[in-house]
Amino acid sequence: MKLSVKGISENQPIPETFAFGVFNAEDHMCFGPNRNPEMEWSDVPGGTKSFVIMMFDPDVPSVADDVNQEGKTVSKDIPRVDFFHWLLVDIPANITRIPEGEDSDGVMPKGKAHGEGPLGLRGVNNYTQFLAGNPDMAGTYAGHDGPCPPWNDEIIHHYHYEVHALDVASLGLTGEFDGAAVREAMSGHVLDSARVTGTYTLNPALR
C-alpha cells in the first residue's frame, strides 16, 4: 500500500496546523489548531474489508515526573513508550481518504465522543490519561488529537501515521477501547500497511 499524509513529509516537521500544542514564548505552549491531516491511500490489497487509521508517538517518557516542569529537563535517557493520538477502526473498504479536519478541528476541552463517527469507529487516545489530573481538561479523548510533546524534552518526537488494510469488516471493539486493544484485535487480520512519519518538538533549543 501507499499512504500520503498531505502537508507531512517523511521525517520532516509536522505543521502546527495539525498540533494540539504549539510553541509560545511566554508560557512554553498554547493550544494549536489541532486539525487531523488529510490521509489518502492506494494500492489496496484484494480481499480488504476494512481499514484502521492509527497515529502514535513512540517517544513519550515512561516517567513523567519532570515533564513540563520549570528548571528541569526530560532526559533523553529515560525509557520511552507509545502514546496513541488517533484511533479510527472499522473504516469501510470503499473509503480511501480522510479529509483534513474531518475527525478533529480544534482542541475540545474534556475531549470528543468515542464510538461511531462519520468515517468509522473512534477509539480513545492517551490524552485521556495525560489530562486526567487537570480539572479543566479531564475527560475522555477520542479520535484525533495531535502532537504536544513536553516542552522540556531533550529529544524530538516522532509521529507515525499508519493505515492498515484488514480482512475483516469489523474488529468487534466497543466502548472506550484504546491502542493496545486495537493492536490485539488486528493481530492476524492485517493484509498490508503503510506509514508516514513526521517529527515535532516544543523545545526551542531543538526547533
Coordinates of N, CA and C in Angstrom, one line a residue:
M1 N 0.8 -1.2 0.0 CA 0.0 0.0 0.0 C 0.9 1.3 0.0
K2 N 0.3 2.3 -0.5 CA 0.9 3.6 -0.4 C 0.1 4.6 0.4
L3 N 0.7 5.4 1.2 CA 0.0 6.4 2.0 C 0.5 7.8 1.8
S4 N -0.4 8.7 1.6 CA 0.0 10.1 1.5 C -0.7 10.9 2.7
V5 N 0.1 11.6 3.4 CA -0.4 12.5 4.5 C -0.1 13.9 4.1
K6 N -1.2 14.6 3.6 CA -1.0 15.9 3.0 C -0.4 16.9 4.0
G7 N 0.7 17.5 3.6 CA 1.4 18.5 4.4 C 2.5 18.0 5.3
I8 N 2.6 16.6 5.3 CA 3.6 16.0 6.1 C 4.5 15.1 5.2
S9 N 5.8 15.5 5.3 CA 6.8 14.7 4.5 C 7.6 13.8 5.4
E10 N 8.1 12.7 4.9 CA 8.8 11.7 5.7 C 10.0 12.4 6.5
N11 N 9.9 12.2 7.9 CA 10.9 12.6 8.8 C 11.1 14.1 8.8
Q12 N 10.1 14.9 8.4 CA 10.1 16.3 8.4 C 9.2 16.9 9.5
P13 N 9.4 18.1 9.9 CA 8.5 18.6 11.0 C 7.0 18.7 10.6
I14 N 6.2 18.4 11.5 CA 4.7 18.4 11.3 C 4.2 19.9 11.4
P15 N 3.5 20.4 10.5 CA 3.0 21.8 10.6 C 2.1 22.0 11.8
E16 N 2.2 23.1 12.4 CA 1.4 23.5 13.6 C -0.1 23.3 13.4
T17 N -0.6 23.4 12.1 CA -2.0 23.2 11.8 C -2.5 21.9 12.5
F18 N -1.6 20.8 12.5 CA -2.1 19.5 13.0 C -1.7 19.2 14.4
A19 N -1.3 20.3 15.2 CA -0.8 20.1 16.5 C -1.8 20.5 17.6
F20 N -1.8 19.7 18.7 CA -2.6 20.0 19.9 C -2.0 21.2 20.6
G21 N -0.7 21.2 20.6 CA 0.0 22.3 21.3 C 1.1 22.9 20.4
V22 N 1.2 24.3 20.5 CA 2.2 25.0 19.7 C 3.1 25.8 20.6
F23 N 4.3 26.1 20.1 CA 5.2 26.9 20.9 C 4.7 28.3 21.2
N24 N 4.9 28.7 22.5 CA 4.5 30.0 22.9 C 5.7 30.5 23.8
A25 N 6.2 31.7 23.5 CA 7.4 32.1 24.2 C 7.2 32.5 25.7
E26 N 6.0 32.9 26.0 CA 5.6 33.3 27.4 C 5.3 32.1 28.2
D27 N 4.5 31.2 27.7 CA 4.0 30.0 28.5 C 4.5 28.7 28.0
H28 N 5.5 28.7 27.1 CA 6.1 27.5 26.6 C 5.2 26.8 25.5
M29 N 3.9 26.8 25.8 CA 2.9 26.1 24.9 C 1.5 26.8 25.1
C30 N 0.8 26.8 23.9 CA -0.6 27.1 23.9 C -1.3 26.2 22.9
F31 N -2.6 26.1 23.0 CA -3.4 25.2 22.1 C -3.2 25.6 20.7
G32 N -3.1 24.5 19.8 CA -2.9 24.7 18.4 C -4.2 24.5 17.7
P33 N -4.2 24.5 16.3 CA -5.4 24.3 15.5 C -6.0 22.9 15.7
N34 N -5.1 21.9 15.9 CA -5.5 20.5 16.2 C -6.4 19.9 15.1
R35 N -6.1 20.2 13.9 CA -6.8 19.5 12.8 C -6.1 18.2 12.4
N36 N -7.0 17.2 12.1 CA -6.3 16.0 11.6 C -5.9 16.3 10.1
P37 N -4.8 15.7 9.7 CA -4.3 15.9 8.3 C -5.1 15.1 7.4
E38 N -5.2 15.5 6.1 CA -5.8 14.6 5.1 C -4.9 13.4 4.9
M39 N -5.5 12.2 4.9 CA -4.8 11.0 4.6 C -5.5 10.3 3.4
E40 N -4.7 9.8 2.5 CA -5.2 9.1 1.3 C -4.3 8.0 1.0
W41 N -4.9 6.8 0.7 CA -4.1 5.6 0.5 C -4.5 4.9 -0.8
S42 N -3.6 4.1 -1.4 CA -3.9 3.4 -2.6 C -3.1 2.1 -2.7
D43 N -3.3 1.4 -3.8 CA -2.7 0.0 -3.9 C -3.2 -0.9 -2.8
V44 N -4.5 -0.9 -2.6 CA -5.1 -1.7 -1.6 C -5.2 -3.1 -2.0
P45 N -4.8 -4.0 -1.1 CA -4.8 -5.5 -1.5 C -6.2 -6.0 -1.7
G46 N -6.3 -7.0 -2.5 CA -7.5 -7.7 -2.7 C -8.0 -8.4 -1.4
G47 N -9.3 -8.4 -1.2 CA -9.8 -9.1 0.0 C -9.9 -8.1 1.2
T48 N -9.6 -6.8 1.0 CA -9.7 -5.9 2.0 C -11.2 -5.6 2.4
K49 N -11.5 -5.7 3.6 CA -12.9 -5.5 4.1 C -13.0 -4.3 5.0
S50 N -11.9 -3.7 5.5 CA -12.0 -2.5 6.3 C -10.6 -2.0 6.5
F51 N -10.5 -0.8 7.0 CA -9.2 -0.1 7.3 C -9.2 0.3 8.8
V52 N -7.9 0.5 9.3 CA -7.7 1.1 10.6 C -6.7 2.2 10.3
I53 N -7.0 3.4 10.9 CA -6.1 4.5 11.0 C -5.6 4.6 12.4
M54 N -4.2 4.7 12.5 CA -3.6 4.8 13.8 C -2.5 5.8 13.7
M55 N -2.4 6.7 14.7 CA -1.3 7.6 14.8 C -0.8 7.6 16.2
F56 N 0.6 7.4 16.4 CA 1.1 7.3 17.7 C 2.5 7.8 17.8
D57 N 2.9 8.2 19.0 CA 4.3 8.8 19.3 C 5.0 7.7 20.1
P58 N 6.1 7.1 19.6 CA 6.8 6.2 20.4 C 7.9 6.8 21.4
D59 N 7.9 8.1 21.4 CA 9.0 8.8 22.1 C 8.5 9.4 23.5
V60 N 7.4 9.0 24.0 CA 6.9 9.6 25.2 C 7.6 9.0 26.4
P61 N 8.1 9.9 27.3 CA 8.8 9.4 28.5 C 8.0 8.5 29.4
S62 N 8.6 7.4 29.8 CA 7.8 6.4 30.7 C 7.7 6.9 32.1
V63 N 8.5 7.9 32.5 CA 8.4 8.6 33.8 C 8.1 10.0 33.6
A64 N 7.0 10.5 34.1 CA 6.6 11.9 33.8 C 6.9 12.9 34.9
D65 N 7.7 12.6 35.9 CA 8.0 13.4 37.0 C 8.5 14.8 36.6
D66 N 9.3 14.9 35.6 CA 9.9 16.2 35.2 C 9.2 16.8 34.0
V67 N 8.2 16.2 33.5 CA 7.5 16.7 32.3 C 6.9 18.1 32.5
N68 N 7.3 19.0 31.6 CA 6.8 20.4 31.7 C 7.0 21.1 33.0
Q69 N 8.1 20.8 33.7 CA 8.5 21.4 34.9 C 9.6 22.5 34.7
E70 N 9.3 23.7 35.3 CA 10.3 24.8 35.2 C 11.6 24.3 35.8
G71 N 12.7 24.7 35.2 CA 14.1 24.4 35.7 C 14.5 22.9 35.6
K72 N 13.7 22.1 34.9 CA 14.1 20.7 34.8 C 14.0 20.3 33.3
T73 N 14.6 19.2 32.9 CA 14.6 18.7 31.6 C 14.2 17.2 31.7
V74 N 13.5 16.7 30.6 CA 13.2 15.3 30.5 C 14.4 14.7 29.7
S75 N 15.1 13.8 30.5 CA 16.4 13.3 29.9 C 16.1 12.4 28.7
K76 N 17.0 12.5 27.8 CA 17.0 11.6 26.6 C 17.2 10.2 26.9
D77 N 17.7 9.9 28.1 CA 18.0 8.5 28.5 C 16.8 7.8 29.2
I78 N 15.7 8.5 29.5 CA 14.5 7.9 30.1 C 13.9 6.9 29.1
P79 N 13.6 5.7 29.5 CA 12.9 4.8 28.5 C 11.6 5.4 28.0
R80 N 11.3 5.1 26.8 CA 10.1 5.7 26.1 C 9.0 4.7 25.8
V81 N 7.8 5.2 25.7 CA 6.6 4.3 25.5 C 5.8 5.0 24.4
D82 N 4.8 4.2 23.9 CA 3.9 4.6 22.9 C 2.8 5.5 23.5
F83 N 2.4 6.5 22.8 CA 1.3 7.4 23.2 C 0.4 7.5 21.9
F84 N -0.8 7.0 22.0 CA -1.7 7.0 20.9 C -2.4 8.3 20.8
H85 N -2.4 8.9 19.6 CA -3.0 10.2 19.3 C -4.3 10.0 18.4
W86 N -4.4 8.9 17.7 CA -5.6 8.8 16.8 C -5.8 7.3 16.6
L87 N -7.1 6.9 16.8 CA -7.5 5.6 16.6 C -8.9 5.6 15.9
L88 N -8.9 5.1 14.7 CA -10.1 5.0 13.9 C -10.2 3.7 13.2
V89 N -11.2 2.9 13.6 CA -11.3 1.5 13.1 C -12.6 1.3 12.4
D90 N -12.7 0.1 11.8 CA -14.0 -0.3 11.0 C -14.3 0.8 9.9
I91 N -13.2 1.3 9.3 CA -13.4 2.2 8.2 C -13.9 1.4 7.0
P92 N -15.0 1.6 6.4 CA -15.5 0.8 5.2 C -14.4 0.7 4.1
A93 N -14.4 -0.4 3.5 CA -13.4 -0.7 2.4 C -13.5 0.2 1.2
N94 N -14.6 0.9 1.0 CA -14.8 1.8 -0.1 C -14.2 3.2 0.2
I95 N -13.8 3.4 1.4 CA -13.2 4.7 1.8 C -11.7 4.6 1.7
T96 N -11.0 5.5 1.0 CA -9.6 5.5 0.9 C -9.0 6.9 1.1
R97 N -9.8 7.8 1.8 CA -9.4 9.1 2.0 C -10.1 9.7 3.3
I98 N -9.3 10.3 4.2 CA -9.9 11.0 5.3 C -9.6 12.5 5.1
P99 N -10.6 13.3 4.9 CA -10.3 14.7 4.6 C -9.7 15.5 5.8
E100 N -9.0 16.5 5.6 CA -8.4 17.3 6.6 C -9.6 17.9 7.5
G101 N -9.4 17.8 8.8 CA -10.4 18.4 9.7 C -11.6 17.6 9.9
E102 N -11.7 16.4 9.3 CA -12.9 15.6 9.4 C -13.1 15.0 10.8
D103 N -12.0 14.6 11.4 CA -12.1 14.0 12.7 C -11.6 14.8 13.9
S104 N -11.1 16.0 13.5 CA -10.6 16.9 14.6 C -10.4 18.3 14.0
D105 N -11.0 19.3 14.6 CA -10.8 20.7 14.2 C -10.9 21.6 15.4
G106 N -9.7 21.6 16.1 CA -9.6 22.4 17.3 C -9.5 21.6 18.5
V107 N -8.9 22.1 19.6 CA -8.9 21.4 20.9 C -10.2 21.5 21.6
M108 N -10.7 20.4 22.0 CA -12.0 20.3 22.7 C -11.8 19.9 24.1
P109 N -11.8 20.9 25.1 CA -11.6 20.5 26.5 C -12.6 19.4 26.9
K110 N -12.0 18.5 27.6 CA -12.8 17.3 28.1 C -13.0 16.2 27.0
G111 N -12.5 16.5 25.8 CA -12.5 15.5 24.7 C -13.7 15.4 23.8
K112 N -13.5 14.6 22.8 CA -14.6 14.3 21.8 C -15.1 12.9 22.1
A113 N -16.3 12.6 21.7 CA -17.0 11.4 22.0 C -16.4 10.2 21.2
H114 N -16.3 9.1 21.9 CA -15.9 7.9 21.2 C -17.1 7.2 20.6
G115 N -16.8 6.2 19.8 CA -17.9 5.4 19.1 C -18.0 5.8 17.7
E116 N -19.2 5.6 17.1 CA -19.5 5.8 15.7 C -19.2 7.3 15.3
G117 N -18.4 7.4 14.2 CA -18.2 8.7 13.6 C -18.6 8.7 12.2
P118 N -18.3 9.8 11.4 CA -18.7 9.8 10.0 C -17.9 8.8 9.1
L119 N -16.7 8.4 9.6 CA -15.9 7.6 8.8 C -15.5 6.2 9.4
G120 N -16.0 6.0 10.6 CA -15.6 4.7 11.3 C -15.9 4.8 12.7
L121 N -15.2 4.0 13.5 CA -15.4 3.9 14.9 C -14.2 4.5 15.7
R122 N -14.5 5.5 16.5 CA -13.4 6.2 17.2 C -13.0 5.5 18.5
G123 N -11.6 5.3 18.6 CA -11.1 4.8 19.8 C -10.6 5.9 20.7
V124 N -10.2 5.6 21.9 CA -9.8 6.6 22.9 C -8.3 6.7 22.9
N125 N -7.9 8.0 22.8 CA -6.4 8.3 22.8 C -5.9 8.6 24.2
N126 N -4.5 8.7 24.3 CA -3.9 8.8 25.6 C -4.0 10.1 26.2
Y127 N -4.5 11.1 25.6 CA -4.8 12.4 26.3 C -5.8 12.1 27.5
T128 N -6.6 11.1 27.3 CA -7.5 10.7 28.4 C -6.7 10.5 29.7
Q129 N -5.6 9.8 29.7 CA -4.8 9.6 30.9 C -4.0 10.8 31.2
F130 N -3.4 11.4 30.2 CA -2.4 12.5 30.4 C -3.1 13.7 31.1
L131 N -4.4 14.0 30.7 CA -5.1 15.2 31.2 C -6.0 14.9 32.4
A132 N -6.0 13.6 32.9 CA -6.9 13.2 33.9 C -6.8 14.0 35.2
G133 N -5.6 14.6 35.5 CA -5.5 15.3 36.7 C -5.7 16.8 36.6
N134 N -6.1 17.3 35.4 CA -6.4 18.7 35.1 C -7.9 18.9 35.1
P135 N -8.5 19.6 36.2 CA -9.9 19.7 36.3 C -10.6 20.4 35.1
D136 N -9.8 21.3 34.4 CA -10.4 22.0 33.3 C -10.4 21.2 32.0
M137 N -9.6 20.1 32.0 CA -9.4 19.4 30.7 C -9.8 17.9 30.8
A138 N -9.9 17.4 32.0 CA -10.1 15.9 32.2 C -11.3 15.5 31.5
G139 N -11.2 14.3 30.8 CA -12.4 13.7 30.1 C -11.9 12.6 29.3
T140 N -12.8 12.1 28.4 CA -12.4 11.0 27.5 C -12.1 11.6 26.1
Y141 N -10.9 11.4 25.7 CA -10.5 12.0 24.4 C -10.5 10.9 23.4
A142 N -11.3 11.0 22.3 CA -11.4 10.0 21.3 C -11.1 10.6 19.9
G143 N -10.8 9.8 19.0 CA -10.4 10.2 17.7 C -9.1 10.9 17.6
H144 N -8.9 11.9 16.8 CA -7.6 12.6 16.6 C -7.4 13.7 17.6
D145 N -6.2 13.7 18.3 CA -5.7 14.9 19.0 C -4.2 14.9 18.7
G146 N -3.7 16.0 18.1 CA -2.3 16.0 17.6 C -1.2 16.1 18.6
P147 N 0.0 16.4 18.0 CA 1.2 16.4 18.9 C 1.2 17.5 19.9
C148 N 1.8 17.2 21.1 CA 2.0 18.2 22.1 C 3.0 17.6 23.1
P149 N 4.3 17.3 22.6 CA 5.3 16.7 23.4 C 5.7 17.7 24.6
P150 N 6.4 17.1 25.6 CA 6.9 18.0 26.7 C 7.8 19.1 26.1
W151 N 7.6 20.3 26.6 CA 8.4 21.4 26.1 C 9.8 21.4 26.6
N152 N 10.1 20.6 27.6 CA 11.4 20.5 28.2 C 12.1 19.1 27.8
D153 N 11.6 18.5 26.8 CA 12.2 17.2 26.5 C 13.5 17.4 25.7
E154 N 14.5 16.5 25.9 CA 15.7 16.6 25.2 C 15.7 16.0 23.8
I155 N 14.6 15.3 23.5 CA 14.6 14.7 22.2 C 13.4 15.2 21.3
I156 N 13.6 15.2 20.0 CA 12.5 15.4 19.1 C 11.6 14.2 19.0
H157 N 10.3 14.4 19.0 CA 9.4 13.3 19.0 C 9.0 12.9 17.5
H158 N 8.8 11.6 17.3 CA 8.4 11.1 16.0 C 6.9 10.7 16.1
Y159 N 6.2 10.9 15.0 CA 4.7 10.6 15.0 C 4.5 9.7 13.8
H160 N 4.0 8.5 14.0 CA 3.8 7.5 13.0 C 2.3 7.6 12.6
Y161 N 2.0 8.0 11.3 CA 0.6 7.9 10.8 C 0.6 6.6 10.0
E162 N -0.4 5.8 10.3 CA -0.5 4.5 9.7 C -1.9 4.2 9.2
V163 N -1.9 3.4 8.1 CA -3.2 2.8 7.7 C -2.9 1.3 7.5
H164 N -3.9 0.5 8.0 CA -3.8 -0.9 7.9 C -5.1 -1.5 7.1
A165 N -4.8 -2.3 6.2 CA -5.9 -3.0 5.4 C -6.2 -4.3 6.1
L166 N -7.4 -4.6 6.4 CA -7.8 -5.8 7.2 C -8.7 -6.7 6.4
D167 N -8.7 -8.0 6.8 CA -9.5 -9.0 6.1 C -10.9 -9.2 6.8
V168 N -11.2 -8.3 7.7 CA -12.5 -8.4 8.4 C -13.2 -7.0 8.3
A169 N -14.5 -7.0 8.3 CA -15.2 -5.7 8.2 C -15.3 -5.0 9.5
S170 N -15.1 -5.7 10.6 CA -15.2 -5.1 11.9 C -14.2 -5.8 12.9
L171 N -13.6 -5.0 13.7 CA -12.8 -5.6 14.8 C -13.6 -6.0 16.0
G172 N -14.8 -5.7 16.0 CA -15.7 -6.1 17.1 C -15.4 -5.3 18.4
L173 N -14.8 -4.2 18.3 CA -14.5 -3.4 19.5 C -15.6 -2.5 19.9
T174 N -15.8 -2.3 21.2 CA -16.9 -1.5 21.7 C -16.4 -0.7 22.9
G175 N -17.2 0.4 23.3 CA -16.8 1.1 24.4 C -15.6 2.0 24.2
E176 N -14.9 2.2 25.3 CA -13.7 3.1 25.3 C -12.4 2.3 25.1
F177 N -12.3 1.7 23.9 CA -11.2 0.9 23.6 C -10.0 1.8 23.2
D178 N -8.8 1.2 23.6 CA -7.5 2.0 23.4 C -6.6 1.4 22.3
G179 N -5.4 1.9 22.2 CA -4.5 1.5 21.2 C -4.1 0.0 21.4
A180 N -3.9 -0.4 22.6 CA -3.5 -1.8 22.9 C -4.6 -2.7 22.4
A181 N -5.8 -2.4 22.7 CA -6.9 -3.2 22.2 C -7.0 -3.3 20.7
V182 N -6.7 -2.2 20.0 CA -6.8 -2.2 18.6 C -5.7 -3.1 18.0
R183 N -4.5 -3.0 18.6 CA -3.4 -3.8 18.1 C -3.7 -5.3 18.3
E184 N -4.3 -5.6 19.5 CA -4.6 -7.0 19.8 C -5.7 -7.5 18.8
A185 N -6.7 -6.7 18.6 CA -7.8 -7.1 17.7 C -7.3 -7.3 16.2
M186 N -6.4 -6.4 15.8 CA -5.9 -6.5 14.4 C -5.0 -7.7 14.2
S187 N -4.4 -8.3 15.2 CA -3.4 -9.3 15.1 C -4.0 -10.5 14.2
G188 N -3.3 -10.9 13.2 CA -3.7 -11.9 12.3 C -4.7 -11.5 11.2
H189 N -5.0 -10.2 11.2 CA -6.0 -9.8 10.2 C -5.5 -8.7 9.2
V190 N -4.2 -8.4 9.3 CA -3.6 -7.3 8.5 C -3.1 -7.8 7.2
L191 N -3.7 -7.3 6.1 CA -3.3 -7.7 4.8 C -2.1 -6.9 4.3
D192 N -2.1 -5.6 4.6 CA -1.0 -4.7 4.3 C -1.1 -3.5 5.1
S193 N 0.0 -2.7 5.2 CA 0.1 -1.5 5.9 C 0.9 -0.5 5.2
A194 N 0.8 0.8 5.6 CA 1.6 1.9 5.1 C 1.8 2.9 6.2
R195 N 2.9 3.6 6.2 CA 3.2 4.6 7.3 C 3.9 5.8 6.7
V196 N 3.6 7.0 7.3 CA 4.3 8.2 7.1 C 4.7 8.7 8.5
T197 N 6.0 9.1 8.7 CA 6.4 9.6 10.0 C 6.8 11.1 9.9
G198 N 6.3 11.9 10.8 CA 6.6 13.3 10.9 C 7.3 13.5 12.3
T199 N 7.9 14.7 12.5 CA 8.5 15.0 13.7 C 7.9 16.3 14.3
Y200 N 8.1 16.4 15.7 CA 7.6 17.6 16.3 C 8.3 17.9 17.6
T201 N 8.5 19.1 18.0 CA 9.0 19.5 19.3 C 8.5 20.8 19.7
L202 N 8.4 21.0 21.0 CA 8.1 22.3 21.6 C 9.2 22.9 22.3
N203 N 10.4 22.2 22.3 CA 11.6 22.7 22.9 C 12.3 23.7 22.0
P204 N 12.4 25.0 22.4 CA 13.0 25.9 21.4 C 14.5 25.6 21.1
A205 N 15.1 24.9 22.0 CA 16.5 24.5 21.7 C 16.6 23.5 20.6
L206 N 15.5 22.8 20.3 CA 15.6 21.8 19.2 C 14.9 22.2 17.9
R207 N 14.2 23.4 18.0 CA 13.4 23.8 16.9 C 14.3 24.3 15.7

